[in-house]
PDB file of C-alpha atoms in Angstrom:
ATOM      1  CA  UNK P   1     112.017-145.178 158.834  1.00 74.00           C
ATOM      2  CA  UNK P   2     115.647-145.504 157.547  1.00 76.00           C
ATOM      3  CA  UNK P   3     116.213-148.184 159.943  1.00 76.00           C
ATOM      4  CA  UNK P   4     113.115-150.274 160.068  1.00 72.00           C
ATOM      5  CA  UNK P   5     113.054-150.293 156.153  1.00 69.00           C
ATOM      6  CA  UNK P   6     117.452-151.053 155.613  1.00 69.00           C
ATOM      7  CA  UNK P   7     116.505-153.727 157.860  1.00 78.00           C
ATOM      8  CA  UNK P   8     114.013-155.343 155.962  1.00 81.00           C
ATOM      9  CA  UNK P   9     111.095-154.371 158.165  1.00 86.00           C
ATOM     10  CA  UNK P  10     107.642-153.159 157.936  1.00 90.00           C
ATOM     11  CA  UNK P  11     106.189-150.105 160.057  1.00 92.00           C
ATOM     12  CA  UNK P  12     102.895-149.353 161.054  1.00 94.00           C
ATOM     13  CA  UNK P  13     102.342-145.502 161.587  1.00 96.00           C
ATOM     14  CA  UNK P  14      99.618-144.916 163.828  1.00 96.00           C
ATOM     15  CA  UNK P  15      98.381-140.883 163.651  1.00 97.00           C
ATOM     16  CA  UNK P  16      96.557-139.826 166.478  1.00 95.00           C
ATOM     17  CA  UNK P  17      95.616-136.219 167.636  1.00 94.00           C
ATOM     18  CA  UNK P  18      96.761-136.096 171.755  1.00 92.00           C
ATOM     19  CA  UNK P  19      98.142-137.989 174.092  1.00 93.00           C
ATOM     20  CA  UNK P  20      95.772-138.917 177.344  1.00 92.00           C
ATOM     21  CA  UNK P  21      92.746-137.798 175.511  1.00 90.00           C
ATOM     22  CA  UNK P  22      90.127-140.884 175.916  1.00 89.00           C
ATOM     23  CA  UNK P  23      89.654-142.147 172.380  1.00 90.00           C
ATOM     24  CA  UNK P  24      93.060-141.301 171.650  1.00 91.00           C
ATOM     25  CA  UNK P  25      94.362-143.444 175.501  1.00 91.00           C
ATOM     26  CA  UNK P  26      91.891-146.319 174.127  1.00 91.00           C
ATOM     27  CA  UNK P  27      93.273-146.843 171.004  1.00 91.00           C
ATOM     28  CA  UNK P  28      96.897-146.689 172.064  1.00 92.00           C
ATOM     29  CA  UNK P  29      96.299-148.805 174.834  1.00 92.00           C
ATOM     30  CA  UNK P  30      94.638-151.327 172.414  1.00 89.00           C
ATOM     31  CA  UNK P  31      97.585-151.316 170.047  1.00 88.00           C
ATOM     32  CA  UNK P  32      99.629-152.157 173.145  1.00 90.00           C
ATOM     33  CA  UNK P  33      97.102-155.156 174.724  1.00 89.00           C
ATOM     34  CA  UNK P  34      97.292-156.570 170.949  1.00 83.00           C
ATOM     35  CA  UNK P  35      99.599-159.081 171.026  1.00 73.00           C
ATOM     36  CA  UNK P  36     100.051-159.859 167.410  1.00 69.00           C
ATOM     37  CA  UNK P  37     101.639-156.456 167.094  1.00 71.00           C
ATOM     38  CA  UNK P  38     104.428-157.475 169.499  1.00 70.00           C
ATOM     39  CA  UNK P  39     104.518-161.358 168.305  1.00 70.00           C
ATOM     40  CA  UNK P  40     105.103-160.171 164.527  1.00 77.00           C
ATOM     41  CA  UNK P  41     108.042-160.755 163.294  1.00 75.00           C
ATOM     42  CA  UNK P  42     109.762-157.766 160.932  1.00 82.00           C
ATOM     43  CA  UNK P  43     106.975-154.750 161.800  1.00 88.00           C
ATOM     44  CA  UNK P  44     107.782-151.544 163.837  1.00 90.00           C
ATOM     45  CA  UNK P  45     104.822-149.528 165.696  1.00 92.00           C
ATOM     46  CA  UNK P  46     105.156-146.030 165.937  1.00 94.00           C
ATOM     47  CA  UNK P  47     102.206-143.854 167.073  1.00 96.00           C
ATOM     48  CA  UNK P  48     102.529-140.189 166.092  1.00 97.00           C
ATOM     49  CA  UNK P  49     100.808-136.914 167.093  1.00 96.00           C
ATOM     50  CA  UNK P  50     101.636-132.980 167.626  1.00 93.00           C
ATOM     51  CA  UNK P  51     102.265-133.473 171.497  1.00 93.00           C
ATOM     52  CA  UNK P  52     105.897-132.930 172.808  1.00 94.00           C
ATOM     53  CA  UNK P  53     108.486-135.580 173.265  1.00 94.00           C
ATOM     54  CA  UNK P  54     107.882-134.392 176.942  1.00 95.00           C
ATOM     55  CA  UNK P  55     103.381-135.280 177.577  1.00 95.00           C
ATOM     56  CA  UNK P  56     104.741-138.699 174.976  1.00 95.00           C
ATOM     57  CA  UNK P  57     106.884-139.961 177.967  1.00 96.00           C
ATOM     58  CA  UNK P  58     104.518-139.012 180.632  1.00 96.00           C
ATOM     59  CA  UNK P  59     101.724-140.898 178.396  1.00 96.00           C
ATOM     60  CA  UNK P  60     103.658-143.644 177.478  1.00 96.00           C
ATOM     61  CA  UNK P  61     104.778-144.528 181.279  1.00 96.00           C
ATOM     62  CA  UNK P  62     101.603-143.956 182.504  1.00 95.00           C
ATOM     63  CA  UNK P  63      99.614-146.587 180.559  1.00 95.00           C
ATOM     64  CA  UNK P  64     102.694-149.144 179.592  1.00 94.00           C
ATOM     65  CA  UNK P  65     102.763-148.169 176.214  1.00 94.00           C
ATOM     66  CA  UNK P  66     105.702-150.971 174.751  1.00 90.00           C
ATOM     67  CA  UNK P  67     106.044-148.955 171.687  1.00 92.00           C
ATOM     68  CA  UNK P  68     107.593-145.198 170.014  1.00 94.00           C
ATOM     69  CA  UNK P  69     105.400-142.049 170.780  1.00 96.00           C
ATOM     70  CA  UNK P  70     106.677-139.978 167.793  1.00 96.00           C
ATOM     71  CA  UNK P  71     106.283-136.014 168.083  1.00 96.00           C
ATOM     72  CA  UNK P  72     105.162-134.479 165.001  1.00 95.00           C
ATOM     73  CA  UNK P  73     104.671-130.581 166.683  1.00 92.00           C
ATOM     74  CA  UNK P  74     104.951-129.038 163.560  1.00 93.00           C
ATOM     75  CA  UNK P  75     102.455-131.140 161.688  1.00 93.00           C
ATOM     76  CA  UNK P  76     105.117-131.820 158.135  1.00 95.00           C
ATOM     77  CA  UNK P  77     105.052-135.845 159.188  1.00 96.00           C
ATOM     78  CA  UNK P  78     101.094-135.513 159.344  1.00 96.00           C
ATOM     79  CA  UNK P  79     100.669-133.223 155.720  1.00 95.00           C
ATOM     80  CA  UNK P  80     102.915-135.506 154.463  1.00 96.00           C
ATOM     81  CA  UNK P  81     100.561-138.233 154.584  1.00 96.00           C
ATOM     82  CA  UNK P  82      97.773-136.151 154.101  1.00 96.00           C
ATOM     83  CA  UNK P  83      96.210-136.672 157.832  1.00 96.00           C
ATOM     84  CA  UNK P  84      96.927-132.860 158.737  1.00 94.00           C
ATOM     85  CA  UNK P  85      94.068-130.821 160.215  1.00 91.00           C
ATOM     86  CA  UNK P  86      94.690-127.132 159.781  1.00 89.00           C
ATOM     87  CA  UNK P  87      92.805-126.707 162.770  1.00 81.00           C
ATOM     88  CA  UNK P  88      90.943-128.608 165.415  1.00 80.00           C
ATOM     89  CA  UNK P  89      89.601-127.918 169.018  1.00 82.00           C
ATOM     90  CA  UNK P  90      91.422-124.789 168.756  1.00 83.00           C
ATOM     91  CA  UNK P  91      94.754-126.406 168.141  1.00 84.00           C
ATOM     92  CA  UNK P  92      96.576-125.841 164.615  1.00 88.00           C
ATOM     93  CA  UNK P  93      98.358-128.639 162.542  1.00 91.00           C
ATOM     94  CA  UNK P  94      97.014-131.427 164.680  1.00 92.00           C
ATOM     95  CA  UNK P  95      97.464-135.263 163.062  1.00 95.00           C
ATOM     96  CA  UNK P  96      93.813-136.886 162.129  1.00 94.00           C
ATOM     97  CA  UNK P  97      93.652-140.740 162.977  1.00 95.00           C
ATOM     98  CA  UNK P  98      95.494-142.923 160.433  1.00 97.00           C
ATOM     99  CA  UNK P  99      97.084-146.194 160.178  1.00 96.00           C
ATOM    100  CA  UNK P 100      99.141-146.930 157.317  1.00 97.00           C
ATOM    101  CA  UNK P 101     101.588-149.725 157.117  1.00 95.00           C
ATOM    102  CA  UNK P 102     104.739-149.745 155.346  1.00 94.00           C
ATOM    103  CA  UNK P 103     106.390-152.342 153.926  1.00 91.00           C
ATOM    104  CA  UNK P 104     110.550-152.182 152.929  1.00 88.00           C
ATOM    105  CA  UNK P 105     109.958-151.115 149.960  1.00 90.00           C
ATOM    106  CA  UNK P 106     108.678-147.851 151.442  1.00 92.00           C
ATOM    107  CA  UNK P 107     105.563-148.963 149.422  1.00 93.00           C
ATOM    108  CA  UNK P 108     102.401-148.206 151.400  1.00 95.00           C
ATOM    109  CA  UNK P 109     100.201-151.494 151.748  1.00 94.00           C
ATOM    110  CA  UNK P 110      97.169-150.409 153.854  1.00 95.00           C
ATOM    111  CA  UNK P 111      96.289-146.480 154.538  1.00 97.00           C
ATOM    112  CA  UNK P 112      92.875-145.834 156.586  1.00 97.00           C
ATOM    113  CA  UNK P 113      92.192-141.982 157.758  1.00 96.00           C
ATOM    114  CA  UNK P 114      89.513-140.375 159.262  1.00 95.00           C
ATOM    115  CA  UNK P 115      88.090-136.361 159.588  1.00 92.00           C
ATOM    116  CA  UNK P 116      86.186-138.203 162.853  1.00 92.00           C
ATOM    117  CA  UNK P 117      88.513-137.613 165.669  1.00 87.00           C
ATOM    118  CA  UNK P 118      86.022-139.930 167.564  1.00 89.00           C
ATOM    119  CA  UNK P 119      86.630-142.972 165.166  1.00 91.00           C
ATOM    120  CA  UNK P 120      88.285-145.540 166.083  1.00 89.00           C
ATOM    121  CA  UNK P 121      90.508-147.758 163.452  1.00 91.00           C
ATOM    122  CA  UNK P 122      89.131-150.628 162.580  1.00 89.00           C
ATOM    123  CA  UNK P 123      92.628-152.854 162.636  1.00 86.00           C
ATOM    124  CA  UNK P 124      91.593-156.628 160.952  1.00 89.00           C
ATOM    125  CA  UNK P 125      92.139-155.106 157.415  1.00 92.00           C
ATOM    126  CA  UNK P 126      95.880-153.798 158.849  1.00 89.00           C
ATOM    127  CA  UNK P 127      96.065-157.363 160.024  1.00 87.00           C
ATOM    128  CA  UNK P 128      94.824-158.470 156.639  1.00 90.00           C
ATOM    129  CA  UNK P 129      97.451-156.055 154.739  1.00 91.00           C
ATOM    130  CA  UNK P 130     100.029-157.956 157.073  1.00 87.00           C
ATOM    131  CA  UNK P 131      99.196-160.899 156.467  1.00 85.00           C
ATOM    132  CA  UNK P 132      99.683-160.361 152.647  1.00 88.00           C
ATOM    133  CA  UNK P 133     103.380-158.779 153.260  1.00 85.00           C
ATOM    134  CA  UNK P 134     104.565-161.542 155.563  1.00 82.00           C
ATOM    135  CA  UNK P 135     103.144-164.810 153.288  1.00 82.00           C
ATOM    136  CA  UNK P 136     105.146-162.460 150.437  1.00 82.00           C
ATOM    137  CA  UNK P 137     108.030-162.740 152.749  1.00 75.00           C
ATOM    138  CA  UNK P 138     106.993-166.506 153.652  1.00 65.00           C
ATOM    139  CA  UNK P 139     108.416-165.684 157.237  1.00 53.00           C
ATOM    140  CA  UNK P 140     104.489-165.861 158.668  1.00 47.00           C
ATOM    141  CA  UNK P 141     101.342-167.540 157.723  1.00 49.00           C
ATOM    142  CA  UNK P 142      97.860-166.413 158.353  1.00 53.00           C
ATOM    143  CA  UNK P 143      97.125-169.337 160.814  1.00 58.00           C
ATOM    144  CA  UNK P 144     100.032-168.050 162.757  1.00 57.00           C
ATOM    145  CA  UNK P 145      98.509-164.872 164.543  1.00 57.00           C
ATOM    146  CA  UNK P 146      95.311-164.622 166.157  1.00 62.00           C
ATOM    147  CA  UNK P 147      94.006-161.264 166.110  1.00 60.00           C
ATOM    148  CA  UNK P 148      92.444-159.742 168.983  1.00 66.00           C
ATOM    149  CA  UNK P 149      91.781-156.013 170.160  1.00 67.00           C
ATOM    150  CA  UNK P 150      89.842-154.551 172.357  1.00 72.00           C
ATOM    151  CA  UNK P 151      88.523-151.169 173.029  1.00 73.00           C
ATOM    152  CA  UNK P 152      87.744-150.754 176.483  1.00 73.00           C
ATOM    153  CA  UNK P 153      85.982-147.753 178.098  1.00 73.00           C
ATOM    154  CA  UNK P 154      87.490-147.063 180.495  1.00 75.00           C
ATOM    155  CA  UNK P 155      91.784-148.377 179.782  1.00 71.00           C
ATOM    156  CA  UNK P 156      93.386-149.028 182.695  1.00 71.00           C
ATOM    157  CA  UNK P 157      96.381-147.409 183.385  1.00 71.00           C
ATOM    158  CA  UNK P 158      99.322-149.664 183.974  1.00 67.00           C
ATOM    159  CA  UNK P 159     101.521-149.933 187.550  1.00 61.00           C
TER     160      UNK P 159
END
């Protein structure tokens, strides 16, 4: 976060609870097939859960994933944003699904969590939220990104 923010750029966290679970694979995979995440100037993507740095680089080269897997085993990253379950599906300390984006200022300009581990983000208000912080910046207009994601059923895994 030290980085993105000396740097004068905005991060979107993205908590999930496992890798290569299917609502979890959907929504990652979404992220990545978005390509106003990647055309953005000044914003970071970073997806975090409990999983090990190990099952994130499996994950991530399975299904193409162009962005950070952060590993968050302990669960402090997760309390600290108040998206901590103490337990679920027989796992302690696992992240809940969250976006929040994060603007240089470290000031937090759109936060969405969930208790449903089977809900998926709804990500036009993020887009919304950026939209806001980049006409602030005057670097990007609103008529300069389409938005478009799309949850598939069944995401196809990348070769």
């Amino acid at each position: 976060m030290d980085e993105t923010t000396a740097n004068n750029r905005a991060a979107l966290l993205v908590f999930y609870p496992f890798d290569f679970s299917p609502v979890c694979t959907n929504e990652l995979c979404a992220i990545r097939d978005a390509e106003w995440f990647q055309l953005t100037p000044a914003l970071d993507v970073w997806a975090i859960s409990g999983d090990s740095v190990y099952a994130h680089r499996a994950f991530a080269e399975e299904y193409g994933l162009n962005f950070p897997l952060l590993s968050d085993s302990s669960g402090r990253v997760a309390e600290l944003y108040d998206v901590c379950y103490d337990e679920w599906e027989n796992h302690e300390r696992v992240p809940q699904r969250a976006v929040f984006l994060i603007d240089s200022e470290r000031t937090i300009r759109y936060a969405w969590a969930t208790e449903d581990a089977l809900e998926k983000p709804d990500f036009f208000p993020v887009k919304d939220a950026l939209e806001t912080l980049e006409a602030e910046r005057d670097e990007l207009g609103p008529e300069d990104v389409e938005l478009v994601v799309e949850y598939n059923e069944e995401p196809e895994q990348l070769t």
